[in-house]
PDB file of C-alpha atoms in Angstrom:
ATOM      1  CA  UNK A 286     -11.802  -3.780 -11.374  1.00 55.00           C
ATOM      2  CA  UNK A 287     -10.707  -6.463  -9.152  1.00 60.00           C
ATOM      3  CA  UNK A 288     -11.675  -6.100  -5.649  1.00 84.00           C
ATOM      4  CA  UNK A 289     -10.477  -7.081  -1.989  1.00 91.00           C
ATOM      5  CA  UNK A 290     -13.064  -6.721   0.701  1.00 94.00           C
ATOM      6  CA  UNK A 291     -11.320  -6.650   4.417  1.00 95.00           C
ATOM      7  CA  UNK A 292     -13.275  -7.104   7.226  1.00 95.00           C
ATOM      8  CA  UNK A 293     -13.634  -5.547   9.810  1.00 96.00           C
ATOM      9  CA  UNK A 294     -13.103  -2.542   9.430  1.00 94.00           C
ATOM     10  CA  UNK A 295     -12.536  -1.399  12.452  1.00 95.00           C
ATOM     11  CA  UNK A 296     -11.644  -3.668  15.438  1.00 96.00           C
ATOM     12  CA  UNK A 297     -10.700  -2.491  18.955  1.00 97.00           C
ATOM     13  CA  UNK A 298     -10.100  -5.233  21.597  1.00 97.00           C
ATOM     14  CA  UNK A 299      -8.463  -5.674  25.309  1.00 97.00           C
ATOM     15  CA  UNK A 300      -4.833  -6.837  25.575  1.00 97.00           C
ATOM     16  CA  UNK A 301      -4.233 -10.436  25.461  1.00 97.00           C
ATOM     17  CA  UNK A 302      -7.256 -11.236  23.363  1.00 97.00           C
ATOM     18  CA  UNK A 303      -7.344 -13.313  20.363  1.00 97.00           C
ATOM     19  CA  UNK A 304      -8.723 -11.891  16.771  1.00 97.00           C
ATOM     20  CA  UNK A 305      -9.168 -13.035  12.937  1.00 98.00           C
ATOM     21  CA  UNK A 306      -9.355  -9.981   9.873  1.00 97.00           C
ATOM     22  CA  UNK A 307     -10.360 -11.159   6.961  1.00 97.00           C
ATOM     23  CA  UNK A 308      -9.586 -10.475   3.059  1.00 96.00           C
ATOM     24  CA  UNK A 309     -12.075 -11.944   0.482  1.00 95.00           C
ATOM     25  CA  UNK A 310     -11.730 -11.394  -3.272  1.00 93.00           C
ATOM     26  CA  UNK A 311     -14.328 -12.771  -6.071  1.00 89.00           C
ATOM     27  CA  UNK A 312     -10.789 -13.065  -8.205  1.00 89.00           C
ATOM     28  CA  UNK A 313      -7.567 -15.864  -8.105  1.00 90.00           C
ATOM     29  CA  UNK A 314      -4.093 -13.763  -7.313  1.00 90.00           C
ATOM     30  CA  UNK A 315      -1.137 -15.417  -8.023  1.00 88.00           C
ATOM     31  CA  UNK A 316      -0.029 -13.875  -4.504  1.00 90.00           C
ATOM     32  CA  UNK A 317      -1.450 -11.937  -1.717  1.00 93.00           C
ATOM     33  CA  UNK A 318       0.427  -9.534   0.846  1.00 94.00           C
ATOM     34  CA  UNK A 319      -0.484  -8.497   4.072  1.00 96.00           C
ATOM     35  CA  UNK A 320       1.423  -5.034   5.296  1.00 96.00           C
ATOM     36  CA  UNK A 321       0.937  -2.803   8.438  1.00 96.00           C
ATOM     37  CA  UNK A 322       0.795   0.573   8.604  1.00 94.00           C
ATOM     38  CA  UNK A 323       1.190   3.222  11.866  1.00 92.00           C
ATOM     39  CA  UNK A 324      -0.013   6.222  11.515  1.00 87.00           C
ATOM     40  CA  UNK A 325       2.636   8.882  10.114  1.00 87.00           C
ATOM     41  CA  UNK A 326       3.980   6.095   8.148  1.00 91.00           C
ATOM     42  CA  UNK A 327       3.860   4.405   4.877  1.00 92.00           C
ATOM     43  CA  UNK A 328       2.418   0.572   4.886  1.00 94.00           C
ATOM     44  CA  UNK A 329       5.327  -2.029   6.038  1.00 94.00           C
ATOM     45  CA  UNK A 330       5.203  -5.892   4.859  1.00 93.00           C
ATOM     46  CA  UNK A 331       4.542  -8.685   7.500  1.00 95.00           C
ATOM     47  CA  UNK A 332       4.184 -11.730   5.088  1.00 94.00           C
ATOM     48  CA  UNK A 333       3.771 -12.988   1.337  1.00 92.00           C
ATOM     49  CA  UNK A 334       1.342 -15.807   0.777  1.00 93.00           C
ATOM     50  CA  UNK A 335       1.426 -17.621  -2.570  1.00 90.00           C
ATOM     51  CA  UNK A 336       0.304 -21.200  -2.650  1.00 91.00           C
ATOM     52  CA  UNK A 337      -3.690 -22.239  -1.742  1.00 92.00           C
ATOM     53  CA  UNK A 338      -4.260 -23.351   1.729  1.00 94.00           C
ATOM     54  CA  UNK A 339      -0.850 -21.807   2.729  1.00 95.00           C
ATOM     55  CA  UNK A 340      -0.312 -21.301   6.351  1.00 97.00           C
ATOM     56  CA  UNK A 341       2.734 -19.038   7.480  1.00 96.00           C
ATOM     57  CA  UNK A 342       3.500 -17.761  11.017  1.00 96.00           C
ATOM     58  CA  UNK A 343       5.383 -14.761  12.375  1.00 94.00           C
ATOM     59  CA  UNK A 344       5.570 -15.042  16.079  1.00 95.00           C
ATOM     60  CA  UNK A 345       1.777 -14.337  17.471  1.00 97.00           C
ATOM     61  CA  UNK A 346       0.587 -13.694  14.085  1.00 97.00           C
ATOM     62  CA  UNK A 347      -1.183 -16.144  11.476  1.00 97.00           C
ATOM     63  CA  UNK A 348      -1.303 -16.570   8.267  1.00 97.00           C
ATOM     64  CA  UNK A 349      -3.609 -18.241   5.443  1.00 96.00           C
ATOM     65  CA  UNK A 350      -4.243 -18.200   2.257  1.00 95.00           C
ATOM     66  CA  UNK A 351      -7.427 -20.066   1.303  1.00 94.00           C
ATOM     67  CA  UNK A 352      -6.824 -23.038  -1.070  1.00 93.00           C
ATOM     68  CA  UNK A 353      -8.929 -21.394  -4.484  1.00 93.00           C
ATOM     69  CA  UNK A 354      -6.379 -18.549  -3.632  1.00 92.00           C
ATOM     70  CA  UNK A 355      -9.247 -15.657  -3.410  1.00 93.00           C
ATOM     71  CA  UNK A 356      -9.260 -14.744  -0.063  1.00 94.00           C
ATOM     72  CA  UNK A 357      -6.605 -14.732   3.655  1.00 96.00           C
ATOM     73  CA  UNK A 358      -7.274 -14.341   7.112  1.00 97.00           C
ATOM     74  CA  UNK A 359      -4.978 -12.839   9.134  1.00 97.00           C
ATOM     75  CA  UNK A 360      -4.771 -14.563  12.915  1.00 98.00           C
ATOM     76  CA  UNK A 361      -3.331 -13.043  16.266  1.00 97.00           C
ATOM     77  CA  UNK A 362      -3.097 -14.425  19.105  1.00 97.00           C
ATOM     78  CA  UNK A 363      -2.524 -12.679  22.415  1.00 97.00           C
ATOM     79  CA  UNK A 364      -2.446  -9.352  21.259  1.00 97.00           C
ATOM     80  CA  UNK A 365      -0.510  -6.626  22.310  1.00 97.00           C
ATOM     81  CA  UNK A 366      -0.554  -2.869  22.434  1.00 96.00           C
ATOM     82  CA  UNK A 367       2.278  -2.667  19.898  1.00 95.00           C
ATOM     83  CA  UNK A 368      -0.145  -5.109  17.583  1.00 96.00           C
ATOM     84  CA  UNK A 369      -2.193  -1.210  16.706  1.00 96.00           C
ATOM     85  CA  UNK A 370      -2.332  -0.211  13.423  1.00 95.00           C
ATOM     86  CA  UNK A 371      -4.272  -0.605   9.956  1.00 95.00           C
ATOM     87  CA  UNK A 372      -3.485  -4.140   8.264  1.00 97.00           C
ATOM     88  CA  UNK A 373      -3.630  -4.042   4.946  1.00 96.00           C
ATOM     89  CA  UNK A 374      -3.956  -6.880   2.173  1.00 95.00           C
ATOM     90  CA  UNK A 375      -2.685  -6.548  -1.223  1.00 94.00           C
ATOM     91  CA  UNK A 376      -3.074  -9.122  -4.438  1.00 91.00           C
ATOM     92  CA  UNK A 377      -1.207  -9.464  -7.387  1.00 84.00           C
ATOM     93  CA  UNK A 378      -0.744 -11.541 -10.435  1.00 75.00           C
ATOM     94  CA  UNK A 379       2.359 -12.563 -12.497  1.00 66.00           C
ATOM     95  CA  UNK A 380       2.520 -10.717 -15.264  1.00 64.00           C
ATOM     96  CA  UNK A 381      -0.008  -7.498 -14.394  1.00 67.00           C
ATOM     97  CA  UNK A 382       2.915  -5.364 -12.379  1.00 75.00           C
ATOM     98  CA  UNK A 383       0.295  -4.280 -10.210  1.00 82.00           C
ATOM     99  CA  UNK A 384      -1.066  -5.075  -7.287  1.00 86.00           C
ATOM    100  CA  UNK A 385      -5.161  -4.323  -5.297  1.00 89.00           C
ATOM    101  CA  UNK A 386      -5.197  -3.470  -1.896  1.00 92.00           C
ATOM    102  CA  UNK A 387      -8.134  -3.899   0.403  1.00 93.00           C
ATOM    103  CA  UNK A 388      -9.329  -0.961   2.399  1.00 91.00           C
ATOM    104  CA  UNK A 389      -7.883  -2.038   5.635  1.00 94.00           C
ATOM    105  CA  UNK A 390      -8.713  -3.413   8.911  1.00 96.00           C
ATOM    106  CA  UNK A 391      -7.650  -0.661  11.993  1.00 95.00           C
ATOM    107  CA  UNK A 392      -6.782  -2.425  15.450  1.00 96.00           C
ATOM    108  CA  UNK A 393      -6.879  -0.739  18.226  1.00 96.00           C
ATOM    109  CA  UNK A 394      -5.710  -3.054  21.022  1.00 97.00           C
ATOM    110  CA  UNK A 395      -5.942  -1.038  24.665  1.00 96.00           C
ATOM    111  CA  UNK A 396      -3.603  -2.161  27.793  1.00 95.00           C
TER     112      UNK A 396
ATOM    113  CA  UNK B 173      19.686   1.866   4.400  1.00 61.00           C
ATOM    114  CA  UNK B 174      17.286   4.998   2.594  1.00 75.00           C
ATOM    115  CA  UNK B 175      15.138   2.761   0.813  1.00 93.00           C
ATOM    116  CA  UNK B 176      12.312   4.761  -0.579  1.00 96.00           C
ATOM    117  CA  UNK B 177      12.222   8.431  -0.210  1.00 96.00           C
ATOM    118  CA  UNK B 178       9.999  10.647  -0.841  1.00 97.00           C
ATOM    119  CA  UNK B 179      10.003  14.886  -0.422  1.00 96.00           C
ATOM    120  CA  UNK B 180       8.254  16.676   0.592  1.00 96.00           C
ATOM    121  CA  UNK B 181       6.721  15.447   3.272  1.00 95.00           C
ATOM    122  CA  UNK B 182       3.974  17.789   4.044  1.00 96.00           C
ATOM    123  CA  UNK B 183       2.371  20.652   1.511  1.00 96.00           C
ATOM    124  CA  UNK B 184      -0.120  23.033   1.331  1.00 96.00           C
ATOM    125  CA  UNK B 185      -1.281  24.633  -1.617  1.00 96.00           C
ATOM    126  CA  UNK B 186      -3.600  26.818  -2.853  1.00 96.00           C
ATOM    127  CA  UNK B 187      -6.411  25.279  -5.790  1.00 97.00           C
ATOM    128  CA  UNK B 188      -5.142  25.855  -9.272  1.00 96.00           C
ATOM    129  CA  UNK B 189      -1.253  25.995  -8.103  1.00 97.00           C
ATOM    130  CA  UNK B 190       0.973  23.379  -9.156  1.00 96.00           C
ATOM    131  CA  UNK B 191       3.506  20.852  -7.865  1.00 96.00           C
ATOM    132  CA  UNK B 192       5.452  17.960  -8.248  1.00 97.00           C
ATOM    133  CA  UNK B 193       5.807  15.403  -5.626  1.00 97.00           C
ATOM    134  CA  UNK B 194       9.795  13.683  -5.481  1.00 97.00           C
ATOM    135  CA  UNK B 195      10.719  10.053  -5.454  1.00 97.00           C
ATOM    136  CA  UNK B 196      13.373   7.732  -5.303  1.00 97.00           C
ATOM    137  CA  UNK B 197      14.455   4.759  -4.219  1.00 96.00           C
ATOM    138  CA  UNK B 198      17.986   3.283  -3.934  1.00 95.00           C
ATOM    139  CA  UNK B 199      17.044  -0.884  -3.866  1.00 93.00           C
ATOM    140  CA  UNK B 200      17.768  -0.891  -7.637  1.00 93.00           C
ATOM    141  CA  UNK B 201      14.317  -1.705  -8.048  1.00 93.00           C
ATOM    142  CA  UNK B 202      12.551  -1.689 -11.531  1.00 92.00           C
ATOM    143  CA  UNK B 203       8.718  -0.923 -10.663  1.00 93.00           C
ATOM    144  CA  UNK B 204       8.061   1.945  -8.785  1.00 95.00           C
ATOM    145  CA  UNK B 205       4.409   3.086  -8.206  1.00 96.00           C
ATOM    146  CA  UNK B 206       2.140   6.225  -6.789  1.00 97.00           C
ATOM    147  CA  UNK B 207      -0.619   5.927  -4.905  1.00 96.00           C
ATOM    148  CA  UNK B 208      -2.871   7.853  -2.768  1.00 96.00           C
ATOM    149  CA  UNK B 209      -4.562   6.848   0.836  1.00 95.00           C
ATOM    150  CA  UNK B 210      -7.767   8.955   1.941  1.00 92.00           C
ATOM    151  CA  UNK B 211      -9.485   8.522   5.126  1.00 80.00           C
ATOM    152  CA  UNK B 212     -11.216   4.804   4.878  1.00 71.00           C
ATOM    153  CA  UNK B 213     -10.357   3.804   1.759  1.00 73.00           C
ATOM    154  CA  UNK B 214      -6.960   2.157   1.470  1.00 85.00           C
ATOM    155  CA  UNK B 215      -4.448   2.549  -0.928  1.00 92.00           C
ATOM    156  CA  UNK B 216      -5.675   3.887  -4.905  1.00 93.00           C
ATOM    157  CA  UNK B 217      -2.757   3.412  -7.574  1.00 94.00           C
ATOM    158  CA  UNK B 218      -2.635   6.514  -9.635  1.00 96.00           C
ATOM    159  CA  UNK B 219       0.346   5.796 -11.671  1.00 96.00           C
ATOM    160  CA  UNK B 220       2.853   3.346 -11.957  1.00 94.00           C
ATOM    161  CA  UNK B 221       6.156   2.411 -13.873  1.00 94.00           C
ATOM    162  CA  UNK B 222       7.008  -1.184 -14.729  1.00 90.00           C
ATOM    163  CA  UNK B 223      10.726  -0.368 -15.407  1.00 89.00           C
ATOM    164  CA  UNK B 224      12.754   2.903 -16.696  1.00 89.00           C
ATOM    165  CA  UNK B 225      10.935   4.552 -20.032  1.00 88.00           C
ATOM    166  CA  UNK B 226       7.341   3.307 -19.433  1.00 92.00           C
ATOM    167  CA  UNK B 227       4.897   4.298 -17.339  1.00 95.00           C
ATOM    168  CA  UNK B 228       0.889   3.326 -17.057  1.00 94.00           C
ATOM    169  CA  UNK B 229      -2.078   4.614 -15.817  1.00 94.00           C
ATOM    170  CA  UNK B 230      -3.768   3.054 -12.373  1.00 92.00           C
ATOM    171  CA  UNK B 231      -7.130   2.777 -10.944  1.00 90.00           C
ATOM    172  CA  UNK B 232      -7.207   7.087 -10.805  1.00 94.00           C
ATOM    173  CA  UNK B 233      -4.798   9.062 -12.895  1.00 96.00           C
ATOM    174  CA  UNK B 234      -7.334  11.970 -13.741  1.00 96.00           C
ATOM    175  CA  UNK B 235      -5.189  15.007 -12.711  1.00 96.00           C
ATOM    176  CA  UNK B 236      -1.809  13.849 -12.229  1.00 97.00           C
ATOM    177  CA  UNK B 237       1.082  13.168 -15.005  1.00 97.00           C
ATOM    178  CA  UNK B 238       4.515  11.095 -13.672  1.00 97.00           C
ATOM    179  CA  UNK B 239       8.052  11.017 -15.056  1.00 96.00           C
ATOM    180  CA  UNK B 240      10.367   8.461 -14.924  1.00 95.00           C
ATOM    181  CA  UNK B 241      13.265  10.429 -14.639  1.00 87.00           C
ATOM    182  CA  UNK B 242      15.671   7.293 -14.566  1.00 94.00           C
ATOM    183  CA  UNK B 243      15.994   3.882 -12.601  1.00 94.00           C
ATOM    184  CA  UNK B 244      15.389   5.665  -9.163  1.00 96.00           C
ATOM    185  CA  UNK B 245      13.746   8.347  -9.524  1.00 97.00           C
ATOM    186  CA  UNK B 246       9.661   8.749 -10.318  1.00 97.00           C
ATOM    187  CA  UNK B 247       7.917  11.852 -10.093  1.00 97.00           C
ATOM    188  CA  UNK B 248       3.953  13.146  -9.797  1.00 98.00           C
ATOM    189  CA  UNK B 249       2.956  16.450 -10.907  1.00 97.00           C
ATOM    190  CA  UNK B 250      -0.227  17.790 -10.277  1.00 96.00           C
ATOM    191  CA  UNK B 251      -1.059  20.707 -12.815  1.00 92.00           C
ATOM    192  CA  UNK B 252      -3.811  22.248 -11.105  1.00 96.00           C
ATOM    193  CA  UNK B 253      -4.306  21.392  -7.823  1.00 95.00           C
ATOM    194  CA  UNK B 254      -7.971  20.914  -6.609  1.00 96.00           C
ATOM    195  CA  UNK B 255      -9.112  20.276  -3.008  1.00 96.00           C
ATOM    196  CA  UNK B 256     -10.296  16.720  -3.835  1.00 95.00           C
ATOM    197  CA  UNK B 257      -6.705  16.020  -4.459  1.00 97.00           C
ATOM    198  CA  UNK B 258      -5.878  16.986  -0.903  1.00 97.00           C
ATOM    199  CA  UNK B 259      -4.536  13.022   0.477  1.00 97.00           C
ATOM    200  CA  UNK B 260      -1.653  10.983   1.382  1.00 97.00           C
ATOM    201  CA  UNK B 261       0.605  10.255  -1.430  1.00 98.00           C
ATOM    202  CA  UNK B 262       2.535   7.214  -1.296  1.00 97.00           C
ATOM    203  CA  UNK B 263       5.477   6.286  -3.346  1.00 97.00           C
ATOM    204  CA  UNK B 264       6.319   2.586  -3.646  1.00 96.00           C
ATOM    205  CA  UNK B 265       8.907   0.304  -5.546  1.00 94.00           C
ATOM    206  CA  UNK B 266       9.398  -3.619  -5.854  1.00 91.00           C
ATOM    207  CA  UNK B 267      12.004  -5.774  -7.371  1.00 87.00           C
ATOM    208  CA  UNK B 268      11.572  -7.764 -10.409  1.00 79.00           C
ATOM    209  CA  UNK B 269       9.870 -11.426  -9.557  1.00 73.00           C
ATOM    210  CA  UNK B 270       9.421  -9.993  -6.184  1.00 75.00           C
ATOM    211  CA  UNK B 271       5.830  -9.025  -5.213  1.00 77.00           C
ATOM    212  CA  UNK B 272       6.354  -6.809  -1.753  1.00 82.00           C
ATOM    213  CA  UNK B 273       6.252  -3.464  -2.423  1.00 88.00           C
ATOM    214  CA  UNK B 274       8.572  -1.272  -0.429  1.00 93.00           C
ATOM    215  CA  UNK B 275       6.932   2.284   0.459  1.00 95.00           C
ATOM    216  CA  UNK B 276       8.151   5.785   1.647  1.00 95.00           C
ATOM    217  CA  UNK B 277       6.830   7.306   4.509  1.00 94.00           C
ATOM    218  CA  UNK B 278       4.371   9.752   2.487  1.00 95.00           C
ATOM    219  CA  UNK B 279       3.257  13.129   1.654  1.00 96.00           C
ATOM    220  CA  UNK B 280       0.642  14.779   3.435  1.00 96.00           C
ATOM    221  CA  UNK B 281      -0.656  17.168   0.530  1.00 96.00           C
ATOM    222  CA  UNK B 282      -3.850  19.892   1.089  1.00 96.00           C
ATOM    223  CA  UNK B 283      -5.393  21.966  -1.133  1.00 96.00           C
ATOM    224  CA  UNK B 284      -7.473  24.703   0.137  1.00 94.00           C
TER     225      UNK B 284
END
């Protein structure tokens, strides 16, 4: 079983601070996803990473994927209320048709 | 734009009863997927279906059968419900080539 180990779990932090979650794997993926989910809600996308040492950006948040392709951080900067939720990473391979999620990192980011 | 849905969306039942839980999706998608999300520990695939006619077992199928009923539609019976089946079901589907997975919004199912 191929696993993806988020940390931290848990993360609650004042408004307009910065933070870094973390997604390590002992395996390659040919891709790796990072979704967020609010409660009452199934998990949304934010951002597919597929080449090593792959940096993409969406607004305030940051991402990376490292260059041996087995783990991502996930960067943001300045965050927000609206930033709460559980962030999720996800990593797949070409020709499995199935991806492994990591157990989640919950933010809680208080006004 | 529907997307992914998924009925119902909340359930109780009683252990030993049975029921299936409805998907579908309307993206024209080929891979659709179950999955369930307990307290702290992410999302578990249970079942999933790599295009119309096949399905496969995931990481913890003891319990639960699926149909593929067609190109949008996957279902997941439970036969006999037990309380350690009492989760969050997810139902997800994703595009050929494409990795994202597009999810509904879940069924809260307990089992007393």
């Amino acid at each position: 079983t191929q696993l993806l180990e988020q940390s931290p779990q848990f993360l609650s932090i004042q408004e307009g601070e910065n933070l870094t979650v973390y997604c390590n794997s002992s395996s390659v993926f040919s891709s790796l996803q990072w979704y967020r989910q609010e409660p009452g809600e199934g998990p949304v996308l934010l951002v597919t990473v597929v080449t090593g040492g792959e940096v993409k950006k969406l607004k305030r948040l940051t991402f990376q994927f490292g260059d041996a392709r087995k783990d991502s951080s996930l960067h943001i900067t300045a965050a927000q209320p609206g930033d709460t939720g559980l962030y999720l990473c996800a990593g797949g391979h070409t020709n499995a048709g199935k991806s492994t999620f990591g157990d989640g990192t919950t933010l809680t980011v208080k006004p | 734009n529907a997307g992914v849905t998924q009925t119902p969306k909340f359930q109780v039942l009683k252990t030993g009863q049975s029921m299936t839980l409805q998907c579908a999706q309307d993206m024209n998608h080929n891979s659709m997927y179950w999955y369930r999300q307990d307290p702290g520990m992410g999302l578990r695939l249970i079942y999933y279906s790599a295009s119309e006619g096949t399905t496969d077992k995931g990481e913890v199928p003891n319990g639960y059968n699926v149909s593929r009923l067609n190109k949008r539609e996957f279902s997941l019976r439970l036969e006999s419900a037990a309380p350690s089946q009492t989760s969050v079901y997810f139902c997800a589907s994703r595009d050929r080539g494409s990795w994202p997975q597009h999810f509904g919004d879940g069924t809260r199912l307990s089992i007393l």
